[in-house]
mmCIF file of C-alpha atoms in Angstrom:
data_model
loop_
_atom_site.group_PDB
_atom_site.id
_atom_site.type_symbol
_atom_site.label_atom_id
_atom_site.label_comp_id
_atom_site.label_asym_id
_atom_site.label_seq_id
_atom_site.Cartn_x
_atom_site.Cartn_y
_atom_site.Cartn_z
ATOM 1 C CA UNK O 3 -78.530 -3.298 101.441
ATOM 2 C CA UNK O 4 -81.478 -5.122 99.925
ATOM 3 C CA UNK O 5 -83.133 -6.603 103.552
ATOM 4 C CA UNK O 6 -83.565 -2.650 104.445
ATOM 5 C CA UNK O 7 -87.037 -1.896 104.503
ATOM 6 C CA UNK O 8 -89.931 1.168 104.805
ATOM 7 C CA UNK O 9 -89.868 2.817 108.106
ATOM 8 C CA UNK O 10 -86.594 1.807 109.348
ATOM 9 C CA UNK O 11 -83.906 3.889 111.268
ATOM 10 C CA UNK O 12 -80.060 2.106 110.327
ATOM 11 C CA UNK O 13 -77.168 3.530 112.198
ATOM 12 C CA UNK O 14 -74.074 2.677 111.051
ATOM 13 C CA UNK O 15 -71.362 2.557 113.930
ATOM 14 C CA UNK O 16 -67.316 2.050 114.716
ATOM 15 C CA UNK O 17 -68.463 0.108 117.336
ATOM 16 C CA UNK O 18 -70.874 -0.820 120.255
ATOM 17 C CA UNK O 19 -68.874 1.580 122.568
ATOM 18 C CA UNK O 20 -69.652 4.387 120.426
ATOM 19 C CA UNK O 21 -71.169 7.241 122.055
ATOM 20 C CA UNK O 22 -73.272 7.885 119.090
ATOM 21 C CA UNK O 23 -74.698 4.042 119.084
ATOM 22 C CA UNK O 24 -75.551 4.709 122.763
ATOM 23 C CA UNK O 25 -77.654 7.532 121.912
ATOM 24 C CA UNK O 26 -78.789 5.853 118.974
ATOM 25 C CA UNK O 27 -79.756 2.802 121.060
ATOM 26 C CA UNK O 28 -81.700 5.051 123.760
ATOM 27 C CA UNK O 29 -83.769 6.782 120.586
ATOM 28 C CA UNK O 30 -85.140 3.188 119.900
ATOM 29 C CA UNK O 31 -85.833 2.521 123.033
ATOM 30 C CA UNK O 32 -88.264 5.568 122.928
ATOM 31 C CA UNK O 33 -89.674 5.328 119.265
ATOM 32 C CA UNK O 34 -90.160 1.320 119.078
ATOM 33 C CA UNK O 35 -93.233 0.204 118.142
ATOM 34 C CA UNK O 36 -94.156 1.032 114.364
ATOM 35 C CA UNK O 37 -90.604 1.953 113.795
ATOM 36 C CA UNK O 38 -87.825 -1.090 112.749
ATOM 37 C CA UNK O 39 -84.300 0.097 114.185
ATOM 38 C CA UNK O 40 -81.021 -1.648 112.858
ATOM 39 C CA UNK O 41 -77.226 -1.267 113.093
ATOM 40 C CA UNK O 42 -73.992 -2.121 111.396
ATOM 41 C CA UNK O 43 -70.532 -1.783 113.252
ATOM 42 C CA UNK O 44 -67.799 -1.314 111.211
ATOM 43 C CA UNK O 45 -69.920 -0.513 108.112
ATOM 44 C CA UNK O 46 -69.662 3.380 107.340
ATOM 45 C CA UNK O 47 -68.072 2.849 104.657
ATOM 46 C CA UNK O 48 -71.077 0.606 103.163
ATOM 47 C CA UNK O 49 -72.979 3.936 103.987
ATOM 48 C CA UNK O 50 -70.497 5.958 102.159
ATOM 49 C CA UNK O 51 -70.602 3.495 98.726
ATOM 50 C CA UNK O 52 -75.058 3.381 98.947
ATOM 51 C CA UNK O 53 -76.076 6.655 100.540
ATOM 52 C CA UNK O 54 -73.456 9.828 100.070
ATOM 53 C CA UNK O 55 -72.364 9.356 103.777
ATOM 54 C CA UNK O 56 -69.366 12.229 104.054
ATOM 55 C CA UNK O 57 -68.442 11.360 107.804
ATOM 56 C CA UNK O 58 -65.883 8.743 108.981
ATOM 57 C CA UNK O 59 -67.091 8.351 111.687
ATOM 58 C CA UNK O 60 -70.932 7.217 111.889
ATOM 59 C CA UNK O 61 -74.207 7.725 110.162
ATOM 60 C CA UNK O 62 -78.137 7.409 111.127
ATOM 61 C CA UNK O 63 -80.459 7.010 108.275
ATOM 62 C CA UNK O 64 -84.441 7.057 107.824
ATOM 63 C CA UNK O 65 -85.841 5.092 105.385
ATOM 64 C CA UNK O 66 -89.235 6.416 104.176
ATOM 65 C CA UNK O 67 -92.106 4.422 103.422
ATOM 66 C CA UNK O 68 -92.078 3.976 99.746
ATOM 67 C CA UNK O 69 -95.922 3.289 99.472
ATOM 68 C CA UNK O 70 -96.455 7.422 100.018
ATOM 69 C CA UNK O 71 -93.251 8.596 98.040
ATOM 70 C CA UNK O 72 -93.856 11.262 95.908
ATOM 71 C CA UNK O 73 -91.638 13.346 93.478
ATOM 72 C CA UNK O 74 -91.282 15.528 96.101
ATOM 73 C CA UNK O 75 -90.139 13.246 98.991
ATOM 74 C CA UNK O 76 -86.207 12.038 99.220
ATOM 75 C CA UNK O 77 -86.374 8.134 99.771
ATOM 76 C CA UNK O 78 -84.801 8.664 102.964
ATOM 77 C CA UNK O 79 -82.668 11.194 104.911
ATOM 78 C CA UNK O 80 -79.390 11.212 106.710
ATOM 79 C CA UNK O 81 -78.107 12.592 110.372
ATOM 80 C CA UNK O 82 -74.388 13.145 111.260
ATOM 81 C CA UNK O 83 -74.318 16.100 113.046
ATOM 82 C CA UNK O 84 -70.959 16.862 114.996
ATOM 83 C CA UNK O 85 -73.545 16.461 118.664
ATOM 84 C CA UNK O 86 -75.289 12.964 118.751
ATOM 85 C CA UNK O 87 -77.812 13.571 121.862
ATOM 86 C CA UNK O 88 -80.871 11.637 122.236
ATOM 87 C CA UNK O 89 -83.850 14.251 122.549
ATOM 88 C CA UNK O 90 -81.631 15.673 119.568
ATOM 89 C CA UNK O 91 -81.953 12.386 117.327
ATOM 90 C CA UNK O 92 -85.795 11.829 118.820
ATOM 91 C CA UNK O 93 -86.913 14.545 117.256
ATOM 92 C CA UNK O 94 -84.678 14.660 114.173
ATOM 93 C CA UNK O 95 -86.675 10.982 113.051
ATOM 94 C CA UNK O 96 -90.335 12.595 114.426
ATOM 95 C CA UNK O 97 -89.610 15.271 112.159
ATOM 96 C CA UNK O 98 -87.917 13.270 109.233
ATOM 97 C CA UNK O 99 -89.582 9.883 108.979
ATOM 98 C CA UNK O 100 -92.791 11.069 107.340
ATOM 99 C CA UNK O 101 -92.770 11.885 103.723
ATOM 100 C CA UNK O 102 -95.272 14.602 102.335
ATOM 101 C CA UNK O 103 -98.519 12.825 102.744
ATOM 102 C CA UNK O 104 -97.991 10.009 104.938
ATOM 103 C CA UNK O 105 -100.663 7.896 107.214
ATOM 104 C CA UNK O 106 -101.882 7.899 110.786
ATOM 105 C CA UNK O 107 -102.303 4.677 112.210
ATOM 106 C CA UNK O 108 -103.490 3.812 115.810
ATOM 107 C CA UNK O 109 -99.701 2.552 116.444
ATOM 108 C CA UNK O 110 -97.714 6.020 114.558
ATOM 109 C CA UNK O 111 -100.115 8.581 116.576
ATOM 110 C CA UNK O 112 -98.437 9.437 119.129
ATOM 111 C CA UNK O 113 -94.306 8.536 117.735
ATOM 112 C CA UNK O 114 -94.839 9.855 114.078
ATOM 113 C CA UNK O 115 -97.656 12.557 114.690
ATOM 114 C CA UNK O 116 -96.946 14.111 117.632
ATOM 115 C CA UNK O 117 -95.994 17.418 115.988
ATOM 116 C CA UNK O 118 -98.617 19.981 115.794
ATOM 117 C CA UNK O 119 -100.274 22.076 113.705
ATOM 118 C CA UNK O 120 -101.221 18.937 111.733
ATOM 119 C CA UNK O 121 -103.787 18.797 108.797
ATOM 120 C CA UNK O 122 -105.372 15.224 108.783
ATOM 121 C CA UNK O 123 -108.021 14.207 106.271
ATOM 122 C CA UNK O 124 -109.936 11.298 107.083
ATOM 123 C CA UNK O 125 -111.938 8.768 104.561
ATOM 124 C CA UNK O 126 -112.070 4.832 103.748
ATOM 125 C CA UNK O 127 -108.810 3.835 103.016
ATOM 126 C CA UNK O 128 -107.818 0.458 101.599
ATOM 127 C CA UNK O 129 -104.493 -0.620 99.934
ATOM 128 C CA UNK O 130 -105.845 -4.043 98.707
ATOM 129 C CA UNK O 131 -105.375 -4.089 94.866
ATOM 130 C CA UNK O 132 -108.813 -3.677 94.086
ATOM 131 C CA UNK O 133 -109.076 -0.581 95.969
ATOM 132 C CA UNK O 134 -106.038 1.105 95.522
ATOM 133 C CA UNK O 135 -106.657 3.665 92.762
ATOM 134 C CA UNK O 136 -109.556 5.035 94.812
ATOM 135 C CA UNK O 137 -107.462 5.304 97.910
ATOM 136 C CA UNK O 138 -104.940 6.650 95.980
ATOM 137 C CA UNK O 139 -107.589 9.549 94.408
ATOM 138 C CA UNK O 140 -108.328 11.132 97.338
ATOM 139 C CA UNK O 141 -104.234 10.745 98.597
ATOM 140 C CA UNK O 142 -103.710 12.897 95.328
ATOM 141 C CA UNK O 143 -105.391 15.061 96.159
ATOM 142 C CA UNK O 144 -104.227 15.916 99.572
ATOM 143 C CA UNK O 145 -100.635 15.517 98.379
ATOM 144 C CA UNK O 146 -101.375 17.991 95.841
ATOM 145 C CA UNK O 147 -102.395 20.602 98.896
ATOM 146 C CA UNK O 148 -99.611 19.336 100.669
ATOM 147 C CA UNK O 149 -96.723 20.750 98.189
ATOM 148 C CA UNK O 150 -98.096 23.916 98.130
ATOM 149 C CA UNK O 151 -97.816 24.384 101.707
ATOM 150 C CA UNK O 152 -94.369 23.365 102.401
ATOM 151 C CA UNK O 153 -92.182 26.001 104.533
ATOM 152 C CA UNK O 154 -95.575 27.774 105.485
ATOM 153 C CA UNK O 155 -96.589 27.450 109.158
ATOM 154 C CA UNK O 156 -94.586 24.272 110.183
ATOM 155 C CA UNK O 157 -97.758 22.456 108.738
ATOM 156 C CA UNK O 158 -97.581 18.469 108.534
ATOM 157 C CA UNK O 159 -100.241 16.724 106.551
ATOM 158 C CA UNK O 160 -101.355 13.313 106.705
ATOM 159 C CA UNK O 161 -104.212 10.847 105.839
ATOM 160 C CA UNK O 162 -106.230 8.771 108.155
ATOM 161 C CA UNK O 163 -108.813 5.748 107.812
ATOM 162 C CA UNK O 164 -112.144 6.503 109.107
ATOM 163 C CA UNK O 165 -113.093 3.527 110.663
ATOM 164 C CA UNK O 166 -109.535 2.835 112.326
ATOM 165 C CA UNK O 167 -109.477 6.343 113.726
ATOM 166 C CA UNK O 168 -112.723 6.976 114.452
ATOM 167 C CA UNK O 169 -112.466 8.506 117.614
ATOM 168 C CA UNK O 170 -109.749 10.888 116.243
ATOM 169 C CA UNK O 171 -111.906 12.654 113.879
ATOM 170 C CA UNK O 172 -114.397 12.688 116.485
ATOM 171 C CA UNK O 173 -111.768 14.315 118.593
ATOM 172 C CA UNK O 174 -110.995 16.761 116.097
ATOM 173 C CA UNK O 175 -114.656 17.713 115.928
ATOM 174 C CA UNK O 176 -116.001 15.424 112.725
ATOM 175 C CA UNK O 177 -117.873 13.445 114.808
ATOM 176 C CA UNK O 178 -121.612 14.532 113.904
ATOM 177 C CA UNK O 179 -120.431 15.450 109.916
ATOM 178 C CA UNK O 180 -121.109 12.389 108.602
ATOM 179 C CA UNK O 181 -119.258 12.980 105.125
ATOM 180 C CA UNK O 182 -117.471 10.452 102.702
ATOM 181 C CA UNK O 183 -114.379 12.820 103.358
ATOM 182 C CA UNK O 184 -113.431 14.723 105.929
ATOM 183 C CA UNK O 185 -110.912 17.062 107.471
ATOM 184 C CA UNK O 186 -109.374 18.777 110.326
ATOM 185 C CA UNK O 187 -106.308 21.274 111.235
ATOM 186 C CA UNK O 188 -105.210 19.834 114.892
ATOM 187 C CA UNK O 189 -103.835 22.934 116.420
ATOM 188 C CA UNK O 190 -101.249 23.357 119.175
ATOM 189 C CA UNK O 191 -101.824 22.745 122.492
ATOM 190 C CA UNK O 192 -104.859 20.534 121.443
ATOM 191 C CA UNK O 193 -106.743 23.016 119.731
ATOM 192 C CA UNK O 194 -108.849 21.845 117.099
ATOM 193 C CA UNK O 195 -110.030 23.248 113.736
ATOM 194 C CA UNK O 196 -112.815 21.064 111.973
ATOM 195 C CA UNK O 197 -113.628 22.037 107.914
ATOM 196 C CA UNK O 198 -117.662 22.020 108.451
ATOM 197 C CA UNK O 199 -118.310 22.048 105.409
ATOM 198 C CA UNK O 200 -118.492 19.185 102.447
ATOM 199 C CA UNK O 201 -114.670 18.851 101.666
ATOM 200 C CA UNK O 202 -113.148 20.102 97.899
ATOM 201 C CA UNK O 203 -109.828 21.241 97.414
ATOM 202 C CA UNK O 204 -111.022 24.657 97.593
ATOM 203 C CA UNK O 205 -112.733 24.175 100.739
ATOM 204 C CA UNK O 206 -109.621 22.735 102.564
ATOM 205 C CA UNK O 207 -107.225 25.130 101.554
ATOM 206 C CA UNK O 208 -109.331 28.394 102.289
ATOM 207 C CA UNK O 209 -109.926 25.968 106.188
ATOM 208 C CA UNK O 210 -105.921 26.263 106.076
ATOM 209 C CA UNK O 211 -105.436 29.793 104.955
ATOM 210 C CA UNK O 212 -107.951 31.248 107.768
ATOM 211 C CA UNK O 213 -106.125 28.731 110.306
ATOM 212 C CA UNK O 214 -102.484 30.467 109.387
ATOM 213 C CA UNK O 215 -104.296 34.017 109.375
ATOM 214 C CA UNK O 216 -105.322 33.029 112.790
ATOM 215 C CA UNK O 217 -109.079 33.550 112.173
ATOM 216 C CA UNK O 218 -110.377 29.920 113.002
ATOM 217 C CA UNK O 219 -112.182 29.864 116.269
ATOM 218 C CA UNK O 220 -111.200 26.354 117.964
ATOM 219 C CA UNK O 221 -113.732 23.769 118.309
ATOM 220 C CA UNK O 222 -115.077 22.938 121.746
ATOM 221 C CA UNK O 223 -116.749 19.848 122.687
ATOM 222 C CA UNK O 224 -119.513 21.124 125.238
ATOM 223 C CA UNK O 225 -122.186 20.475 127.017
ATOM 224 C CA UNK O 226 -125.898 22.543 126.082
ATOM 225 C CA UNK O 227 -125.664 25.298 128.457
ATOM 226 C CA UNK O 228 -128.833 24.497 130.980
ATOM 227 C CA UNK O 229 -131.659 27.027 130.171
ATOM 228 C CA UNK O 230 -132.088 27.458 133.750
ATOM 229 C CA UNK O 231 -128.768 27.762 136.053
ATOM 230 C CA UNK O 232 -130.445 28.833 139.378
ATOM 231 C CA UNK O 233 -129.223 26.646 141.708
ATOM 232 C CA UNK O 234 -126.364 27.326 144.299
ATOM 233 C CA UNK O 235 -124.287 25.374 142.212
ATOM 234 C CA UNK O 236 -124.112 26.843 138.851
ATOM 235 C CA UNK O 237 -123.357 24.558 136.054
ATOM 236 C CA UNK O 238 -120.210 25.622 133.850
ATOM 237 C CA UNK O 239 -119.905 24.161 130.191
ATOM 238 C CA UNK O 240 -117.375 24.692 127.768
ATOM 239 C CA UNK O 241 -118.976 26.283 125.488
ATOM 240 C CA UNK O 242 -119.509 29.035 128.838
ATOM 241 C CA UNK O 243 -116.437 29.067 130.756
ATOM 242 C CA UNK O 244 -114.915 31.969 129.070
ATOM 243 C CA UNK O 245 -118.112 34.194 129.707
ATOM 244 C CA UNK O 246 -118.915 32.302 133.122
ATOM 245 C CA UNK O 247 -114.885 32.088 134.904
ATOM 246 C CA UNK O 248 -112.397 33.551 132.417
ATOM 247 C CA UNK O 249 -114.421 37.164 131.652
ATOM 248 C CA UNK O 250 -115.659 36.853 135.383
ATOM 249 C CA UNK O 251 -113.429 39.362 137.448
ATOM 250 C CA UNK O 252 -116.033 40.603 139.189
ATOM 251 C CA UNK O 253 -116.578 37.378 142.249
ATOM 252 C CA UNK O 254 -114.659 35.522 143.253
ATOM 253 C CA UNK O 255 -115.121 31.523 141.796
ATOM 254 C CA UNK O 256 -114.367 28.275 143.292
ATOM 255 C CA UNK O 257 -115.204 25.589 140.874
ATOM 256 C CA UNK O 258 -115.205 21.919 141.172
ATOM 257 C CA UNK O 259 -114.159 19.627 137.894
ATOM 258 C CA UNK O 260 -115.390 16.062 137.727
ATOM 259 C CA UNK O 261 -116.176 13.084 136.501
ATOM 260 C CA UNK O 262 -120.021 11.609 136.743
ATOM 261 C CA UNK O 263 -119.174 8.441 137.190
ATOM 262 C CA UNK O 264 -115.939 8.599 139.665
ATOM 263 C CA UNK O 265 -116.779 7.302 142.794
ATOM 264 C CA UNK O 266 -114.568 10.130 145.052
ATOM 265 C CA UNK O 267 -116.477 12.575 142.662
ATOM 266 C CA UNK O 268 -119.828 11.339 143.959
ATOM 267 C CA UNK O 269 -118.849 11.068 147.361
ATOM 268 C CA UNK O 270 -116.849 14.911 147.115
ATOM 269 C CA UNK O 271 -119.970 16.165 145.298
ATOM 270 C CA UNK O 272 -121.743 15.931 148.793
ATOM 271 C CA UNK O 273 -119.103 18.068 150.639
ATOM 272 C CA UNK O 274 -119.254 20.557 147.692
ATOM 273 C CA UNK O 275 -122.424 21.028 147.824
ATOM 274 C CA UNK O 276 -122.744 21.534 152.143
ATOM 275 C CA UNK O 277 -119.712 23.821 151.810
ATOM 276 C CA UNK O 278 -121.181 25.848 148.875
ATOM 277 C CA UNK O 279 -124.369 26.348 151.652
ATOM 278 C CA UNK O 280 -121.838 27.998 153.874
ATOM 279 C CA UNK O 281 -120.009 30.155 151.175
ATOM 280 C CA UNK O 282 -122.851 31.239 148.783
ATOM 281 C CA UNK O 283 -124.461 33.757 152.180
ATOM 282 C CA UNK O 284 -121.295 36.146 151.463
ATOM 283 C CA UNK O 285 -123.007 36.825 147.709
ATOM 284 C CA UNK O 286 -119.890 37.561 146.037
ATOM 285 C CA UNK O 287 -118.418 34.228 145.283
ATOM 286 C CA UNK O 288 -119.349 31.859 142.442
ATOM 287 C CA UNK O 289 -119.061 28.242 142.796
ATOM 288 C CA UNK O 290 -119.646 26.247 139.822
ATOM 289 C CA UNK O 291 -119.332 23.162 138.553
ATOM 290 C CA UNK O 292 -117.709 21.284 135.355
ATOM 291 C CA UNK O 293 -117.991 17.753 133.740
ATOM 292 C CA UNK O 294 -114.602 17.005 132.483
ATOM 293 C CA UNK O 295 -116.498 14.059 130.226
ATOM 294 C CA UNK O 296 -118.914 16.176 128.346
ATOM 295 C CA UNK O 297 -116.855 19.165 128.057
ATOM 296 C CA UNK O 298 -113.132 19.977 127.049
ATOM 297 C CA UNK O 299 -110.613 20.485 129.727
ATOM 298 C CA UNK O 300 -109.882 24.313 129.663
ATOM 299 C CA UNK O 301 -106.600 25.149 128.166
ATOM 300 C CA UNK O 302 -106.198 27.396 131.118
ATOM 301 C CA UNK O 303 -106.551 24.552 133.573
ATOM 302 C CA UNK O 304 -104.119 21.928 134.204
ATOM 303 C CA UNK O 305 -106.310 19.581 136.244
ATOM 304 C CA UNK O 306 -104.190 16.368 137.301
ATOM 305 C CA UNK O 307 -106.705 14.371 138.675
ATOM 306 C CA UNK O 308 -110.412 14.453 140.617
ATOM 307 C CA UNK O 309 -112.200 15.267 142.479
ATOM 308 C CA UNK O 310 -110.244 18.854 141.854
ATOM 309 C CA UNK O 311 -111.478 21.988 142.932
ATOM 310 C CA UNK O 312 -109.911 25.505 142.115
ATOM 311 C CA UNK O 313 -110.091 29.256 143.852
ATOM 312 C CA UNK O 314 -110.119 32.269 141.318
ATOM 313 C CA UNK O 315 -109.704 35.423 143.080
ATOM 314 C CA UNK O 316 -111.444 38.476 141.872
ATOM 315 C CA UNK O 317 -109.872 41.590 140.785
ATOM 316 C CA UNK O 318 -106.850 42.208 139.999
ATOM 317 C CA UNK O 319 -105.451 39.059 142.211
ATOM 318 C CA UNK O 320 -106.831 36.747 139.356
ATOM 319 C CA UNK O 321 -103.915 37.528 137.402
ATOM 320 C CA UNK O 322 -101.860 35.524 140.376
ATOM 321 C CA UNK O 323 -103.922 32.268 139.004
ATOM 322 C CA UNK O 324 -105.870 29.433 140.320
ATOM 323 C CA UNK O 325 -105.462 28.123 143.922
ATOM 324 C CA UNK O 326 -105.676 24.514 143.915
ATOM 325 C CA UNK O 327 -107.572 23.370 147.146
ATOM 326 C CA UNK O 328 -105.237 19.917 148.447
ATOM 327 C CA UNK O 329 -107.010 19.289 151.732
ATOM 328 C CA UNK O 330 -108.897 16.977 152.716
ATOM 329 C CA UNK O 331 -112.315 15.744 151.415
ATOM 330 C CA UNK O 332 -114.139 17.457 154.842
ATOM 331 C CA UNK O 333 -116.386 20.427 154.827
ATOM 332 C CA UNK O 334 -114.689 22.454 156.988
ATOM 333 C CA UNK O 335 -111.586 22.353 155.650
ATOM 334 C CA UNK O 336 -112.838 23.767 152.043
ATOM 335 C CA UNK O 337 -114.577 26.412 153.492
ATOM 336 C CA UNK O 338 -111.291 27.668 155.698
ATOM 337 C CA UNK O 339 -109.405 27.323 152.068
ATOM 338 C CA UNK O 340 -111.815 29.924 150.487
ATOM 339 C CA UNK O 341 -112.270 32.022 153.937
ATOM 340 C CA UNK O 342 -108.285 32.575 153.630
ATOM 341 C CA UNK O 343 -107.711 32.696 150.235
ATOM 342 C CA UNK O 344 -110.478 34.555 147.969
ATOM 343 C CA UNK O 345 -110.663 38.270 148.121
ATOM 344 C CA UNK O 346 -114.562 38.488 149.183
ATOM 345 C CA UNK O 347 -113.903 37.423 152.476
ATOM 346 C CA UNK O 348 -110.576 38.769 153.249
ATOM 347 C CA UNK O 349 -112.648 41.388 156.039
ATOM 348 C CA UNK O 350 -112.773 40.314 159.606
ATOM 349 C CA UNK O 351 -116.213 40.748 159.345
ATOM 350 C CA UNK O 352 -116.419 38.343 156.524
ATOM 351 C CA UNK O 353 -114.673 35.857 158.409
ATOM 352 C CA UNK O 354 -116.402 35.922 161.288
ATOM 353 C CA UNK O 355 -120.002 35.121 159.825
ATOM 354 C CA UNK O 356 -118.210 32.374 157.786
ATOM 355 C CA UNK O 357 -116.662 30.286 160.624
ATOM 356 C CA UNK O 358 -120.566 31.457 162.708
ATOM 357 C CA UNK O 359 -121.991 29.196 160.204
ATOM 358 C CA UNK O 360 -119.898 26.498 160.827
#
């Protein structure tokens, strides 16, 4: 067993027409890339004599990365469950192939640290010789953390290069801190939880301890709200939209999302902007716009692509959702979408002076 290596997943079969290499064989397919995958037919019992292997039948193991090992990792885990599916077995490695404290790297992001809430710290790291015992300080350190948070709140911990992942901590919300070390809690559903404040032991795990108490308000990357937002097109920003769209039950709001620099957004900006003419002379309907570039995406939203413009009805009818408007890229046609659909101009009367204006 001496050409196994770190980071390898070895199945050990009957034969190819096993059901459980299939599955295996799919699993690769998915994780490959800073994953090795290998497999031995007719060698169970080879697992049995190395690795305490009870089944007869077939085993899958994960070989950790023994560069991160600690006293409290196992050098690697087995699977042989009686049910071999493959979302079973993809998630059984995403969960199992990372010891305590291991490393995000550009090509393990998304396999290996996909699972959230994850705690990443982020500072210079080099395993050359000469800089090892540095590296390794700070490592220490967050395995240290690590231990005393296993079994409480799912939490995986890792350790990231600065300069490799920049744009991750920036991401997270580190990108103006500036600091020799830095961390973050990465939340689910992409929320994020930057420490904003010079990192110590003590600082981190108090950061942790608020996140699990559920008293960490999640960054935002934002836009400065505009000190005047007078136009007919009011300007949304993240740091807003709560007060602005999600608070607002009072109008009615038909907001636009987009990207500065897309071409249909420029050329859909125009038909915004005549249609919002049209609607604003009702008075109770706000239309808004967002930069999806300069501001997070609203967890709220799930906006597929752009141009993409969305109806809010007032009242109690918000609670139905968003209308998403799918016509065409005409003036006409958005204003008919928001004459029929938002509450403000569900009169005859309202209606009327709408399609006048037209």
């Amino acid at each position: 067993m001496e050409e196994l290596h770190d980071d390898c997943v070895v199945g050990f079969f009957p034969d190819r027409d096993a059901y459980e290499y299939q599955a295996f064989d799919e699993m690769a397919d998915r994780l490959m890339g800073d994953l090795a995958f290998r497999h031995v037919f007719g060698g169970n019992e080879l697992a049995k004599k190395h690795f305490g292997v009870s089944n007869d039948e077939y085993a899958i193991i994960v070989f950790r990365n023994k560069q991160f090992l600690t006293k409290y990792d196992k050098p690697f885990v087995v699977y042989q469950e009686d049910s071999v599916l493959v979302d079973d077995l993809v998630t059984w490695v995403q969960d199992n192939v990372n010891p305590l404290v291991g490393q995000i790297l550009d090509k393990n992001a998304r396999t290996r640290y996909s699972k959230k809430p994850l705690v990443t710290v982020f500072y210079d790291i080099d395993w050359d010789r000469e800089a090892r015992d540095v590296t390794r300080f700070t490592w220490n350190k967050v395995v240290d953390i690590a231990k005393d948070y296993q079994g409480k709140g799912n939490l995986t911990f890792a350790v990231a290069d600065q300069e490799e992942l920049g744009s991750l901590s920036e991401f997270l919300g580190l990108g103006e801190l500036n600091e020799d070390v830095m961390a973050a809690v990465w939340g689910e559903n992409n929320t994020r939880y930057p420490l904003l404040e010079e990192f110590s032991d003590e600082a981190l795990r108090e950061h942790i301890d608020n996140f699990l108490a559920g008293e960490l308000s999640p960054y935002l990357k934002s836009q400065r709200a505009p000190k005047k937002n007078d136009g007919l097109v009011k300007v949304v920003v993240a740091s807003t939209f709560k007060k602005m769209v999600e608070k607002n039950r009072a109008k009615d709001i038909l907001i636009y999302y987009y990207q500065p620099w897309n071409s249909a957004c420029k050329k859909f900006e125009k038909v915004f902007q005549k249609a919002a003419k049209t609607l604003a002379k009702k008075g109770d309907i706000l239309i808004a716009k967002y930069d999806i570039i300069a501001n997070d995406v609203p967890l709220t939203m799930d906006i597929t692509d752009v141009p993409f413009v969305s109806l809010l009805k007032k009242g109690e009818e918000r609670d139905d959702g968003p209308m998403t408007y799918s016509g065409s890229a005409n003036v006409k046609d958005l204003v008919d979408f928001v004459v029929e659909n938002a509450v403000s101009f569900q009169s005859e009367e309202g209606k009327s002076a709408q399609k006048e204006e037209l």
